[in-house]
mmCIF file of C-alpha atoms and ligand atoms in Angstrom:
data_model
loop_
_atom_site.group_PDB
_atom_site.id
_atom_site.type_symbol
_atom_site.label_atom_id
_atom_site.label_comp_id
_atom_site.label_asym_id
_atom_site.label_seq_id
_atom_site.Cartn_x
_atom_site.Cartn_y
_atom_site.Cartn_z
ATOM 1 C CA UNK F 1 -70.454 -5.601 -54.290
ATOM 2 C CA UNK F 2 -67.992 -7.065 -56.738
ATOM 3 C CA UNK F 3 -68.661 -10.755 -57.207
ATOM 4 C CA UNK F 4 -66.077 -11.638 -59.805
ATOM 5 C CA UNK F 5 -63.470 -10.145 -62.084
ATOM 6 C CA UNK F 6 -61.372 -11.269 -65.000
ATOM 7 C CA UNK F 7 -58.029 -9.878 -66.087
ATOM 8 C CA UNK F 8 -57.247 -9.766 -69.788
ATOM 9 C CA UNK F 9 -55.779 -13.054 -71.035
ATOM 10 C CA UNK F 10 -52.058 -13.567 -71.661
ATOM 11 C CA UNK F 11 -51.088 -13.398 -75.322
ATOM 12 C CA UNK F 12 -49.819 -17.025 -75.499
ATOM 13 C CA UNK F 13 -52.793 -19.304 -75.031
ATOM 14 C CA UNK F 14 -53.918 -22.837 -75.836
ATOM 15 C CA UNK F 15 -56.373 -23.191 -78.755
ATOM 16 C CA UNK F 16 -59.582 -21.264 -78.008
ATOM 17 C CA UNK F 17 -62.962 -22.883 -77.367
ATOM 18 C CA UNK F 18 -64.846 -23.569 -80.583
ATOM 19 C CA UNK F 19 -67.511 -21.171 -81.821
ATOM 20 C CA UNK F 20 -70.389 -23.193 -83.211
ATOM 21 C CA UNK F 21 -71.538 -22.296 -86.718
ATOM 22 C CA UNK F 22 -74.501 -19.940 -86.170
ATOM 23 C CA UNK F 23 -77.936 -21.272 -87.091
ATOM 24 C CA UNK F 24 -80.749 -18.902 -88.031
ATOM 25 C CA UNK F 25 -83.634 -19.062 -85.545
ATOM 26 C CA UNK F 26 -85.865 -16.298 -86.861
ATOM 27 C CA UNK F 27 -85.903 -12.888 -88.524
ATOM 28 C CA UNK F 28 -87.905 -9.724 -87.932
ATOM 29 C CA UNK F 29 -88.173 -6.265 -89.435
ATOM 30 C CA UNK F 30 -88.452 -2.727 -88.167
ATOM 31 C CA UNK F 31 -90.633 -0.862 -90.684
ATOM 32 C CA UNK F 32 -90.146 2.795 -91.748
ATOM 33 C CA UNK F 33 -92.260 3.920 -88.760
ATOM 34 C CA UNK F 34 -90.217 1.612 -86.442
ATOM 35 C CA UNK F 35 -93.117 -0.824 -86.034
ATOM 36 C CA UNK F 36 -92.101 -4.457 -85.694
ATOM 37 C CA UNK F 37 -93.118 -7.190 -88.039
ATOM 38 C CA UNK F 38 -92.093 -10.842 -88.086
ATOM 39 C CA UNK F 39 -90.116 -11.849 -91.165
ATOM 40 C CA UNK F 40 -88.242 -10.168 -93.971
ATOM 41 C CA UNK F 41 -90.163 -7.007 -94.944
ATOM 42 C CA UNK F 42 -87.020 -4.896 -94.376
ATOM 43 C CA UNK F 43 -84.591 -7.312 -96.024
ATOM 44 C CA UNK F 44 -82.577 -5.527 -98.742
ATOM 45 C CA UNK F 45 -80.926 -7.063 -101.812
ATOM 46 C CA UNK F 46 -77.323 -6.366 -102.724
ATOM 47 C CA UNK F 47 -77.136 -4.527 -106.015
ATOM 48 C CA UNK F 48 -75.389 -6.802 -108.541
ATOM 49 C CA UNK F 49 -71.817 -5.496 -108.676
ATOM 50 C CA UNK F 50 -72.437 -3.396 -105.574
ATOM 51 C CA UNK F 51 -72.496 0.388 -105.262
ATOM 52 C CA UNK F 52 -71.318 2.344 -108.304
ATOM 53 C CA UNK F 53 -67.929 4.064 -108.101
ATOM 54 C CA UNK F 54 -68.445 7.814 -108.266
ATOM 55 C CA UNK F 55 -71.537 7.702 -106.031
ATOM 56 C CA UNK F 56 -71.873 10.763 -103.803
ATOM 57 C CA UNK F 57 -72.257 9.579 -100.201
ATOM 58 C CA UNK F 58 -73.287 13.031 -99.019
ATOM 59 C CA UNK F 59 -76.390 12.912 -101.189
ATOM 60 C CA UNK F 60 -79.679 13.033 -99.255
ATOM 61 C CA UNK F 61 -78.186 14.173 -95.939
ATOM 62 C CA UNK F 62 -80.804 16.899 -95.474
ATOM 63 C CA UNK F 63 -83.688 14.510 -96.185
ATOM 64 C CA UNK F 64 -82.632 11.726 -93.838
ATOM 65 C CA UNK F 65 -85.119 10.303 -91.340
ATOM 66 C CA UNK F 66 -83.655 9.378 -87.971
ATOM 67 C CA UNK F 67 -84.850 6.864 -85.494
ATOM 68 C CA UNK F 68 -85.972 8.397 -82.161
ATOM 69 C CA UNK F 69 -83.056 7.518 -79.897
ATOM 70 C CA UNK F 70 -84.985 8.650 -76.816
ATOM 71 C CA UNK F 71 -87.065 5.470 -77.026
ATOM 72 C CA UNK F 72 -85.268 2.801 -75.050
ATOM 73 C CA UNK F 73 -85.929 -0.511 -76.693
ATOM 74 C CA UNK F 74 -83.635 -2.749 -74.646
ATOM 75 C CA UNK F 75 -83.850 -6.324 -75.953
ATOM 76 C CA UNK F 76 -87.550 -5.895 -76.756
ATOM 77 C CA UNK F 77 -87.472 -6.543 -80.515
ATOM 78 C CA UNK F 78 -85.482 -9.717 -80.141
ATOM 79 C CA UNK F 79 -87.569 -11.004 -77.227
ATOM 80 C CA UNK F 80 -90.730 -10.227 -79.178
ATOM 81 C CA UNK F 81 -89.418 -12.209 -82.130
ATOM 82 C CA UNK F 82 -88.470 -15.114 -79.868
ATOM 83 C CA UNK F 83 -91.738 -15.229 -77.932
ATOM 84 C CA UNK F 84 -92.942 -18.289 -79.813
ATOM 85 C CA UNK F 85 -89.531 -19.975 -80.016
ATOM 86 C CA UNK F 86 -89.084 -21.748 -76.724
ATOM 87 C CA UNK F 87 -86.026 -23.687 -77.830
ATOM 88 C CA UNK F 88 -84.442 -25.848 -75.174
ATOM 89 C CA UNK F 89 -81.066 -24.591 -76.482
ATOM 90 C CA UNK F 90 -82.035 -21.207 -75.192
ATOM 91 C CA UNK F 91 -81.702 -22.377 -71.601
ATOM 92 C CA UNK F 92 -78.475 -22.187 -69.650
ATOM 93 C CA UNK F 93 -76.894 -19.605 -71.879
ATOM 94 C CA UNK F 94 -76.722 -15.925 -72.767
ATOM 95 C CA UNK F 95 -79.214 -13.895 -74.815
ATOM 96 C CA UNK F 96 -78.030 -10.550 -76.218
ATOM 97 C CA UNK F 97 -77.460 -8.248 -79.169
ATOM 98 C CA UNK F 98 -74.608 -9.215 -81.421
ATOM 99 C CA UNK F 99 -73.131 -5.753 -80.754
ATOM 100 C CA UNK F 100 -72.618 -6.632 -77.065
ATOM 101 C CA UNK F 101 -70.815 -9.848 -77.988
ATOM 102 C CA UNK F 102 -68.628 -7.883 -80.412
ATOM 103 C CA UNK F 103 -67.594 -5.555 -77.607
ATOM 104 C CA UNK F 104 -66.699 -8.401 -75.266
ATOM 105 C CA UNK F 105 -64.826 -10.242 -77.985
ATOM 106 C CA UNK F 106 -62.723 -7.260 -79.078
ATOM 107 C CA UNK F 107 -61.976 -6.085 -75.509
ATOM 108 C CA UNK F 108 -58.542 -7.778 -75.318
ATOM 109 C CA UNK F 109 -57.374 -5.383 -78.043
ATOM 110 C CA UNK F 110 -59.389 -2.322 -77.035
ATOM 111 C CA UNK F 111 -57.153 0.263 -75.395
ATOM 112 C CA UNK F 112 -59.414 3.303 -75.371
ATOM 113 C CA UNK F 113 -63.133 2.806 -74.819
ATOM 114 C CA UNK F 114 -64.560 1.217 -71.684
ATOM 115 C CA UNK F 115 -68.141 0.015 -71.493
ATOM 116 C CA UNK F 116 -70.796 -1.164 -69.127
ATOM 117 C CA UNK F 117 -73.556 -3.715 -69.623
ATOM 118 C CA UNK F 118 -76.359 -5.002 -67.432
ATOM 119 C CA UNK F 119 -77.131 -8.681 -66.916
ATOM 120 C CA UNK F 120 -80.007 -10.514 -65.298
ATOM 121 C CA UNK F 121 -81.268 -14.076 -65.276
ATOM 122 C CA UNK F 122 -84.835 -15.018 -66.092
ATOM 123 C CA UNK F 123 -86.454 -18.281 -67.094
ATOM 124 C CA UNK F 124 -83.164 -20.127 -67.470
ATOM 125 C CA UNK F 125 -81.146 -17.631 -69.536
ATOM 126 C CA UNK F 126 -78.895 -14.676 -68.828
ATOM 127 C CA UNK F 127 -80.024 -11.509 -70.632
ATOM 128 C CA UNK F 128 -77.287 -9.012 -71.365
ATOM 129 C CA UNK F 129 -77.737 -5.493 -72.676
ATOM 130 C CA UNK F 130 -75.968 -2.206 -73.100
ATOM 131 C CA UNK F 131 -75.888 0.222 -70.197
ATOM 132 C CA UNK F 132 -75.413 3.801 -71.245
ATOM 133 C CA UNK F 133 -75.124 5.915 -68.116
ATOM 134 C CA UNK F 134 -71.736 5.586 -66.525
ATOM 135 C CA UNK F 135 -71.164 6.782 -62.937
ATOM 136 C CA UNK F 136 -73.840 9.431 -63.188
ATOM 137 C CA UNK F 137 -72.202 10.804 -66.296
ATOM 138 C CA UNK F 138 -73.979 11.803 -69.456
ATOM 139 C CA UNK F 139 -75.331 9.054 -71.654
ATOM 140 C CA UNK F 140 -72.361 8.313 -73.852
ATOM 141 C CA UNK F 141 -74.599 6.597 -76.374
ATOM 142 C CA UNK F 142 -76.715 9.696 -76.980
ATOM 143 C CA UNK F 143 -73.696 11.943 -77.222
ATOM 144 C CA UNK F 144 -72.084 9.506 -79.620
ATOM 145 C CA UNK F 145 -75.217 9.318 -81.670
ATOM 146 C CA UNK F 146 -75.544 13.023 -82.107
ATOM 147 C CA UNK F 147 -71.953 13.235 -83.209
ATOM 148 C CA UNK F 148 -72.425 10.171 -85.379
ATOM 149 C CA UNK F 149 -75.186 11.913 -87.246
ATOM 150 C CA UNK F 150 -72.665 14.319 -88.520
ATOM 151 C CA UNK F 151 -72.033 13.783 -92.184
ATOM 152 C CA UNK F 152 -69.412 11.116 -91.535
ATOM 153 C CA UNK F 153 -71.888 8.707 -89.949
ATOM 154 C CA UNK F 154 -74.491 9.490 -92.555
ATOM 155 C CA UNK F 155 -72.159 8.342 -95.311
ATOM 156 C CA UNK F 156 -72.294 4.786 -93.960
ATOM 157 C CA UNK F 157 -76.059 4.771 -94.352
ATOM 158 C CA UNK F 158 -75.816 6.414 -97.768
ATOM 159 C CA UNK F 159 -73.471 3.619 -98.830
ATOM 160 C CA UNK F 160 -76.177 1.122 -97.852
ATOM 161 C CA UNK F 161 -78.620 3.039 -100.013
ATOM 162 C CA UNK F 162 -76.281 2.802 -103.023
ATOM 163 C CA UNK F 163 -75.245 -0.809 -102.439
ATOM 164 C CA UNK F 164 -78.781 -2.180 -102.347
ATOM 165 C CA UNK F 165 -81.410 -2.484 -105.046
ATOM 166 C CA UNK F 166 -83.788 0.460 -105.355
ATOM 167 C CA UNK F 167 -87.518 -0.106 -104.990
ATOM 168 C CA UNK F 168 -88.189 2.880 -107.189
ATOM 169 C CA UNK F 169 -85.569 4.774 -109.174
ATOM 170 C CA UNK F 170 -85.228 8.407 -108.125
ATOM 171 C CA UNK F 171 -82.237 10.506 -107.138
ATOM 172 C CA UNK F 172 -78.780 9.757 -108.531
ATOM 173 C CA UNK F 173 -78.022 6.520 -110.375
ATOM 174 C CA UNK F 174 -78.102 3.529 -108.040
ATOM 175 C CA UNK F 175 -79.705 5.423 -105.147
ATOM 176 C CA UNK F 176 -82.320 3.289 -103.410
ATOM 177 C CA UNK F 177 -84.167 6.043 -101.560
ATOM 178 C CA UNK F 178 -84.156 8.284 -98.494
ATOM 179 C CA UNK F 179 -82.072 7.041 -95.576
ATOM 180 C CA UNK F 180 -84.400 6.053 -92.727
ATOM 181 C CA UNK F 181 -82.646 4.529 -89.730
ATOM 182 C CA UNK F 182 -85.923 3.185 -88.366
ATOM 183 C CA UNK F 183 -85.707 0.488 -90.978
ATOM 184 C CA UNK F 184 -83.765 -2.550 -89.808
ATOM 185 C CA UNK F 185 -83.729 -6.202 -90.724
ATOM 186 C CA UNK F 186 -82.706 -8.342 -87.775
ATOM 187 C CA UNK F 187 -81.547 -11.965 -87.737
ATOM 188 C CA UNK F 188 -81.640 -13.985 -84.542
ATOM 189 C CA UNK F 189 -79.177 -16.869 -84.467
ATOM 190 C CA UNK F 190 -78.200 -19.525 -81.998
ATOM 191 C CA UNK F 191 -74.653 -20.624 -81.502
ATOM 192 C CA UNK F 192 -72.328 -21.580 -78.661
ATOM 193 C CA UNK F 193 -68.859 -20.709 -77.500
ATOM 194 C CA UNK F 194 -67.425 -23.856 -75.942
ATOM 195 C CA UNK F 195 -70.188 -25.214 -73.707
ATOM 196 C CA UNK F 196 -72.032 -21.876 -73.342
ATOM 197 C CA UNK F 197 -75.124 -21.613 -75.569
ATOM 198 C CA UNK F 198 -75.868 -18.173 -76.960
ATOM 199 C CA UNK F 199 -78.752 -16.537 -78.762
ATOM 200 C CA UNK F 200 -77.885 -13.321 -80.521
ATOM 201 C CA UNK F 201 -79.802 -10.793 -82.567
ATOM 202 C CA UNK F 202 -78.149 -8.511 -85.055
ATOM 203 C CA UNK F 203 -78.948 -6.127 -87.868
ATOM 204 C CA UNK F 204 -78.138 -7.509 -91.322
ATOM 205 C CA UNK F 205 -77.588 -5.016 -94.129
ATOM 206 C CA UNK F 206 -78.536 -7.088 -97.184
ATOM 207 C CA UNK F 207 -78.520 -10.443 -98.951
ATOM 208 C CA UNK F 208 -77.048 -11.578 -102.244
ATOM 209 C CA UNK F 209 -80.104 -12.960 -104.055
ATOM 210 C CA UNK F 210 -82.338 -12.080 -107.008
ATOM 211 C CA UNK F 211 -84.689 -9.213 -106.154
ATOM 212 C CA UNK F 212 -87.914 -10.549 -104.684
ATOM 213 C CA UNK F 213 -86.428 -13.947 -103.785
ATOM 214 C CA UNK F 214 -87.348 -15.283 -100.351
ATOM 215 C CA UNK F 215 -84.776 -15.069 -97.559
ATOM 216 C CA UNK F 216 -81.784 -17.084 -98.878
ATOM 217 C CA UNK F 217 -80.334 -17.682 -95.388
ATOM 218 C CA UNK F 218 -77.226 -16.639 -93.497
ATOM 219 C CA UNK F 219 -74.808 -17.849 -96.190
ATOM 220 C CA UNK F 220 -76.032 -15.108 -98.526
ATOM 221 C CA UNK F 221 -75.901 -12.234 -96.027
ATOM 222 C CA UNK F 222 -73.604 -9.244 -96.573
ATOM 223 C CA UNK F 223 -72.357 -6.611 -94.122
ATOM 224 C CA UNK F 224 -71.760 -3.168 -95.654
ATOM 225 C CA UNK F 225 -69.085 -0.779 -94.394
ATOM 226 C CA UNK F 226 -67.470 2.427 -95.552
ATOM 227 C CA UNK F 227 -63.920 3.525 -95.051
ATOM 228 C CA UNK F 228 -61.760 6.368 -96.214
ATOM 229 C CA UNK F 229 -59.463 5.434 -99.059
ATOM 230 C CA UNK F 230 -56.391 3.758 -97.537
ATOM 231 C CA UNK F 231 -53.575 5.882 -98.943
ATOM 232 C CA UNK F 232 -51.033 6.168 -96.138
ATOM 233 C CA UNK F 233 -49.370 4.006 -93.506
ATOM 234 C CA UNK F 234 -51.473 5.639 -90.841
ATOM 235 C CA UNK F 235 -54.701 4.976 -92.753
ATOM 236 C CA UNK F 236 -53.564 1.383 -93.189
ATOM 237 C CA UNK F 237 -53.036 0.946 -89.431
ATOM 238 C CA UNK F 238 -56.481 2.379 -88.720
ATOM 239 C CA UNK F 239 -58.070 0.086 -91.281
ATOM 240 C CA UNK F 240 -56.330 -2.996 -89.820
ATOM 241 C CA UNK F 241 -57.753 -2.078 -86.422
ATOM 242 C CA UNK F 242 -61.233 -1.647 -87.879
ATOM 243 C CA UNK F 243 -60.939 -5.065 -89.504
ATOM 244 C CA UNK F 244 -60.946 -6.605 -86.020
ATOM 245 C CA UNK F 245 -64.374 -5.131 -85.342
ATOM 246 C CA UNK F 246 -65.682 -5.982 -88.792
ATOM 247 C CA UNK F 247 -64.451 -9.549 -88.450
ATOM 248 C CA UNK F 248 -65.834 -10.099 -84.932
ATOM 249 C CA UNK F 249 -69.211 -8.567 -85.800
ATOM 250 C CA UNK F 250 -69.786 -10.682 -88.898
ATOM 251 C CA UNK F 251 -68.196 -13.852 -87.509
ATOM 252 C CA UNK F 252 -70.555 -13.828 -84.517
ATOM 253 C CA UNK F 253 -73.725 -13.746 -86.596
ATOM 254 C CA UNK F 254 -72.468 -16.004 -89.392
ATOM 255 C CA UNK F 255 -72.294 -13.282 -92.057
ATOM 256 C CA UNK F 256 -69.740 -14.558 -94.600
ATOM 257 C CA UNK F 257 -69.083 -11.361 -96.563
ATOM 258 C CA UNK F 258 -68.062 -7.831 -95.609
ATOM 259 C CA UNK F 259 -68.358 -5.336 -98.471
ATOM 260 C CA UNK F 260 -66.288 -2.210 -97.840
ATOM 261 C CA UNK F 261 -66.794 0.928 -99.903
ATOM 262 C CA UNK F 262 -63.727 3.185 -99.988
ATOM 263 C CA UNK F 263 -64.508 6.897 -100.231
ATOM 264 C CA UNK F 264 -62.624 10.133 -100.603
ATOM 265 C CA UNK F 265 -62.653 12.864 -97.933
ATOM 266 C CA UNK F 266 -65.340 14.568 -99.995
ATOM 267 C CA UNK F 267 -67.580 11.495 -99.800
ATOM 268 C CA UNK F 268 -67.156 10.194 -103.327
ATOM 269 C CA UNK F 269 -67.058 6.403 -103.592
ATOM 270 C CA UNK F 270 -63.801 5.368 -105.237
ATOM 271 C CA UNK F 271 -63.873 1.593 -105.066
ATOM 272 C CA UNK F 272 -65.316 -1.335 -103.189
ATOM 273 C CA UNK F 273 -63.863 -4.569 -101.989
ATOM 274 C CA UNK F 274 -65.463 -7.773 -100.725
ATOM 275 C CA UNK F 275 -63.761 -9.468 -97.812
ATOM 276 C CA UNK F 276 -64.469 -13.063 -96.796
ATOM 277 C CA UNK F 277 -65.156 -12.884 -93.069
ATOM 278 C CA UNK F 278 -63.346 -16.192 -92.510
ATOM 279 C CA UNK F 279 -60.080 -14.976 -94.042
ATOM 280 C CA UNK F 280 -60.021 -11.471 -92.513
ATOM 281 C CA UNK F 281 -57.779 -12.583 -89.581
ATOM 282 C CA UNK F 282 -55.111 -13.995 -91.961
ATOM 283 C CA UNK F 283 -55.333 -10.976 -94.193
ATOM 284 C CA UNK F 284 -54.918 -8.647 -91.224
ATOM 285 C CA UNK F 285 -51.978 -10.699 -89.911
ATOM 286 C CA UNK F 286 -50.232 -10.487 -93.286
ATOM 287 C CA UNK F 287 -50.821 -6.748 -93.222
ATOM 288 C CA UNK F 288 -49.080 -6.538 -89.851
ATOM 289 C CA UNK F 289 -52.110 -6.181 -87.576
ATOM 290 C CA UNK F 290 -51.493 -6.520 -83.834
ATOM 291 C CA UNK F 291 -54.708 -8.476 -83.179
ATOM 292 C CA UNK F 292 -55.475 -12.180 -83.375
ATOM 293 C CA UNK F 293 -58.742 -14.083 -83.027
ATOM 294 C CA UNK F 294 -57.604 -16.530 -80.296
ATOM 295 C CA UNK F 295 -57.527 -14.073 -77.345
ATOM 296 C CA UNK F 296 -60.916 -12.743 -78.496
ATOM 297 C CA UNK F 297 -62.514 -16.193 -78.392
ATOM 298 C CA UNK F 298 -60.878 -17.055 -75.069
ATOM 299 C CA UNK F 299 -62.123 -13.835 -73.551
ATOM 300 C CA UNK F 300 -65.643 -14.219 -74.928
ATOM 301 C CA UNK F 301 -65.775 -17.695 -73.397
ATOM 302 C CA UNK F 302 -64.329 -16.556 -70.073
ATOM 303 C CA UNK F 303 -66.790 -13.668 -69.744
ATOM 304 C CA UNK F 304 -69.872 -15.602 -70.837
ATOM 305 C CA UNK F 305 -69.098 -18.585 -68.638
ATOM 306 C CA UNK F 306 -68.541 -16.208 -65.722
ATOM 307 C CA UNK F 307 -72.000 -14.750 -66.384
ATOM 308 C CA UNK F 308 -73.563 -18.198 -66.491
ATOM 309 C CA UNK F 309 -71.805 -19.197 -63.241
ATOM 310 C CA UNK F 310 -72.596 -16.037 -61.309
ATOM 311 C CA UNK F 311 -75.840 -14.689 -62.736
ATOM 312 C CA UNK F 312 -77.853 -17.777 -63.645
ATOM 313 C CA UNK F 313 -78.200 -18.978 -60.007
ATOM 314 C CA UNK F 314 -80.070 -15.726 -59.174
ATOM 315 C CA UNK F 315 -82.843 -16.560 -61.667
ATOM 316 C CA UNK F 316 -86.110 -15.867 -59.785
ATOM 317 C CA UNK F 317 -87.648 -18.851 -61.533
ATOM 318 C CA UNK F 318 -84.868 -21.021 -60.066
ATOM 319 C CA UNK F 319 -84.773 -19.427 -56.605
ATOM 320 C CA UNK F 320 -88.543 -19.588 -56.224
ATOM 321 C CA UNK F 321 -88.946 -15.777 -56.110
ATOM 322 C CA UNK F 322 -91.263 -16.078 -59.094
ATOM 323 C CA UNK F 323 -93.605 -18.525 -57.347
ATOM 324 C CA UNK F 324 -97.168 -17.421 -56.840
ATOM 325 C CA UNK F 325 -96.960 -14.428 -59.200
ATOM 326 C CA UNK F 326 -99.929 -13.633 -61.403
ATOM 327 C CA UNK F 327 -99.531 -14.187 -65.133
ATOM 328 C CA UNK F 328 -97.820 -11.164 -66.667
ATOM 329 C CA UNK F 329 -96.394 -10.044 -63.337
ATOM 330 C CA UNK F 330 -92.606 -9.826 -63.438
ATOM 331 C CA UNK F 331 -90.616 -11.380 -60.607
ATOM 332 C CA UNK F 332 -87.952 -9.220 -58.951
ATOM 333 C CA UNK F 333 -84.799 -9.821 -60.966
ATOM 334 C CA UNK F 334 -81.307 -9.633 -59.569
ATOM 335 C CA UNK F 335 -79.290 -7.084 -61.554
ATOM 336 C CA UNK F 336 -75.609 -7.289 -62.330
ATOM 337 C CA UNK F 337 -73.284 -4.789 -63.933
ATOM 338 C CA UNK F 338 -70.513 -5.980 -66.253
ATOM 339 C CA UNK F 339 -67.824 -3.308 -66.632
ATOM 340 C CA UNK F 340 -64.834 -3.239 -68.894
ATOM 341 C CA UNK F 341 -61.779 -1.089 -68.280
ATOM 342 C CA UNK F 342 -59.338 -0.918 -71.191
ATOM 343 C CA UNK F 343 -56.021 -2.699 -70.560
ATOM 344 C CA UNK F 344 -57.354 -4.194 -67.331
ATOM 345 C CA UNK F 345 -60.339 -6.458 -67.834
ATOM 346 C CA UNK F 346 -63.937 -6.827 -66.762
ATOM 347 C CA UNK F 347 -65.566 -6.924 -63.363
ATOM 348 C CA UNK F 348 -68.981 -8.235 -62.500
ATOM 349 C CA UNK F 349 -70.762 -6.271 -59.801
ATOM 350 C CA UNK F 350 -73.955 -7.336 -58.052
ATOM 351 C CA UNK F 351 -76.468 -4.483 -57.890
ATOM 352 C CA UNK F 352 -79.132 -6.497 -56.048
ATOM 353 C CA UNK F 353 -82.836 -6.547 -56.827
HETATM 354 O O1 0WD Y 401 -78.524 0.138 -76.479
HETATM 355 C C1 0WD Y 401 -79.198 0.043 -77.459
HETATM 356 N N1 0WD Y 401 -80.327 0.691 -77.542
HETATM 357 C C2 0WD Y 401 -78.758 -0.799 -78.596
HETATM 358 C C3 0WD Y 401 -79.657 -1.229 -79.499
HETATM 359 C C4 0WD Y 401 -77.357 -1.155 -78.711
HETATM 360 C C5 0WD Y 401 -77.064 -1.992 -79.824
HETATM 361 C C6 0WD Y 401 -78.038 -2.393 -80.684
HETATM 362 N N2 0WD Y 401 -79.322 -2.008 -80.532
HETATM 363 C C7 0WD Y 401 -80.338 -2.503 -81.418
HETATM 364 C C8 0WD Y 401 -80.515 -1.833 -82.716
HETATM 365 O O2 0WD Y 401 -81.465 -0.852 -82.719
HETATM 366 C C9 0WD Y 401 -80.973 -2.999 -83.593
HETATM 367 O O3 0WD Y 401 -82.332 -3.279 -83.437
HETATM 368 O O4 0WD Y 401 -79.924 -3.801 -81.739
HETATM 369 C C10 0WD Y 401 -80.167 -4.107 -83.110
HETATM 370 C C11 0WD Y 401 -78.899 -4.274 -83.919
HETATM 371 O O5 0WD Y 401 -77.948 -4.672 -83.094
HETATM 372 P P1 0WD Y 401 -76.509 -5.197 -83.526
HETATM 373 O O6 0WD Y 401 -76.530 -5.806 -84.866
HETATM 374 O O7 0WD Y 401 -76.082 -5.956 -82.355
HETATM 375 O O8 0WD Y 401 -75.673 -3.846 -83.622
HETATM 376 P P2 0WD Y 401 -74.135 -3.684 -84.008
HETATM 377 O O9 0WD Y 401 -73.517 -4.954 -84.413
HETATM 378 O O10 0WD Y 401 -73.509 -2.926 -82.895
HETATM 379 O O11 0WD Y 401 -74.240 -2.718 -85.231
HETATM 380 C C12 0WD Y 401 -74.858 -3.114 -86.441
HETATM 381 C C13 0WD Y 401 -75.576 -1.964 -87.061
HETATM 382 C C14 0WD Y 401 -74.719 -0.725 -87.175
HETATM 383 O O12 0WD Y 401 -74.096 -0.753 -88.419
HETATM 384 P P3 0WD Y 401 -72.473 -0.721 -88.553
HETATM 385 O O13 0WD Y 401 -72.212 -1.060 -89.981
HETATM 386 O O14 0WD Y 401 -72.081 0.678 -88.205
HETATM 387 O O15 0WD Y 401 -71.924 -1.717 -87.587
HETATM 388 O O16 0WD Y 401 -76.694 -1.600 -86.292
HETATM 389 C C15 0WD Y 401 -76.848 -0.183 -86.278
HETATM 390 C C16 0WD Y 401 -75.711 0.409 -87.052
HETATM 391 O O17 0WD Y 401 -76.187 0.772 -88.314
HETATM 392 N N3 0WD Y 401 -76.944 0.144 -84.857
HETATM 393 C C17 0WD Y 401 -77.937 0.788 -84.304
HETATM 394 N N4 0WD Y 401 -79.017 1.316 -84.836
HETATM 395 C C18 0WD Y 401 -79.852 1.937 -84.003
HETATM 396 N N5 0WD Y 401 -79.672 2.038 -82.681
HETATM 397 C C19 0WD Y 401 -77.671 0.850 -82.919
HETATM 398 C C20 0WD Y 401 -78.586 1.523 -82.095
HETATM 399 N N6 0WD Y 401 -78.426 1.631 -80.793
HETATM 400 N N7 0WD Y 401 -76.521 0.221 -82.689
HETATM 401 C C21 0WD Y 401 -76.087 -0.203 -83.880
HETATM 402 CA CA1 CA Y 402 -73.157 -1.922 -91.831
#
């Protein structure tokens, strides 16, 4: 049963609702064996000057350690980290991964890839997560991940290994050790778009601080990216499109710097460039990009406020369905599906309990 839908916004719009400066709530770390730990054990430090030009991004491919994608973690890590943070701001809003917010925000300019998410209300918040199976089809996430682990995807992780400070020097100069995708440092922030409070968790690549310094806060965080050297008009167009995703992703979490390493087809790092997240939209506009931030912010607000309006009233704690349950027993939650179709918009479908 479809309960609501939203078309994409027109291109001429009034000023968008404000996005509140994100405030760090807590951090947690996935260790090399994927175990969770509160705090900054997996926080990496940006190498002064960044990755060295000439670094071979194919190095270490055979030795990589991959996270077990068969384990479905949902929002578990973030909820675990928030278990002792019962902020009142958390109520009445949306809790999710930053990656989900990025997808919603960039949807007005996404003309190829659709997506589906699941939403439910519990204890005063809407929880939103990725949904991988689409209409009985194969899990697109798994397929994507296998393909991603081709050399191309690996080079992004290798760039992280070169751009951060090694714990022990082995391998080529600047290499900080075997790529292990179990290891993640996650920051949970609170913010709001217009009047909708949000709590988002996201992976942060590294911080700019002296090695061993305690967590310097969001202002010192850096997002690392790799890109092929931009040496043609076509490559330039592709890069301008990618800048939308880079901007949205870092803007949402309050990461002020995006460090892009430019590599050759053969995986050799040629140069790097630091972009200020805040000025990426102007830079992209000057470069002739077709995207603008305003429709993104309008759409994020429209979708999140639709979720709050439609999903929050089904909260079993609010409806009384949670009454009389034993501690630890989960009340029946009402599930919703949020689906995006490129060039059309999103629809919210009630799946029932
Ligand atoms: O459906 C799932 N199982 C998802 C889990 C979907 C999205 C995220 N996650 C988990 C991740 O395991 C991690 O704990 O959420 C956390 C990070 O989320 P995020 O920051 O919201 O993710 P996103 O902004 O989409 O991507 C940030 C980085 C990526 O780096 P680049 O530079 O390519 O954007 O997180 C990594 C990836 O390195 N990443 C993931 N790592 C493992 N499993 C995943 C994933 N599913 N998605 C992104
Ligand atoms: Ca990255």
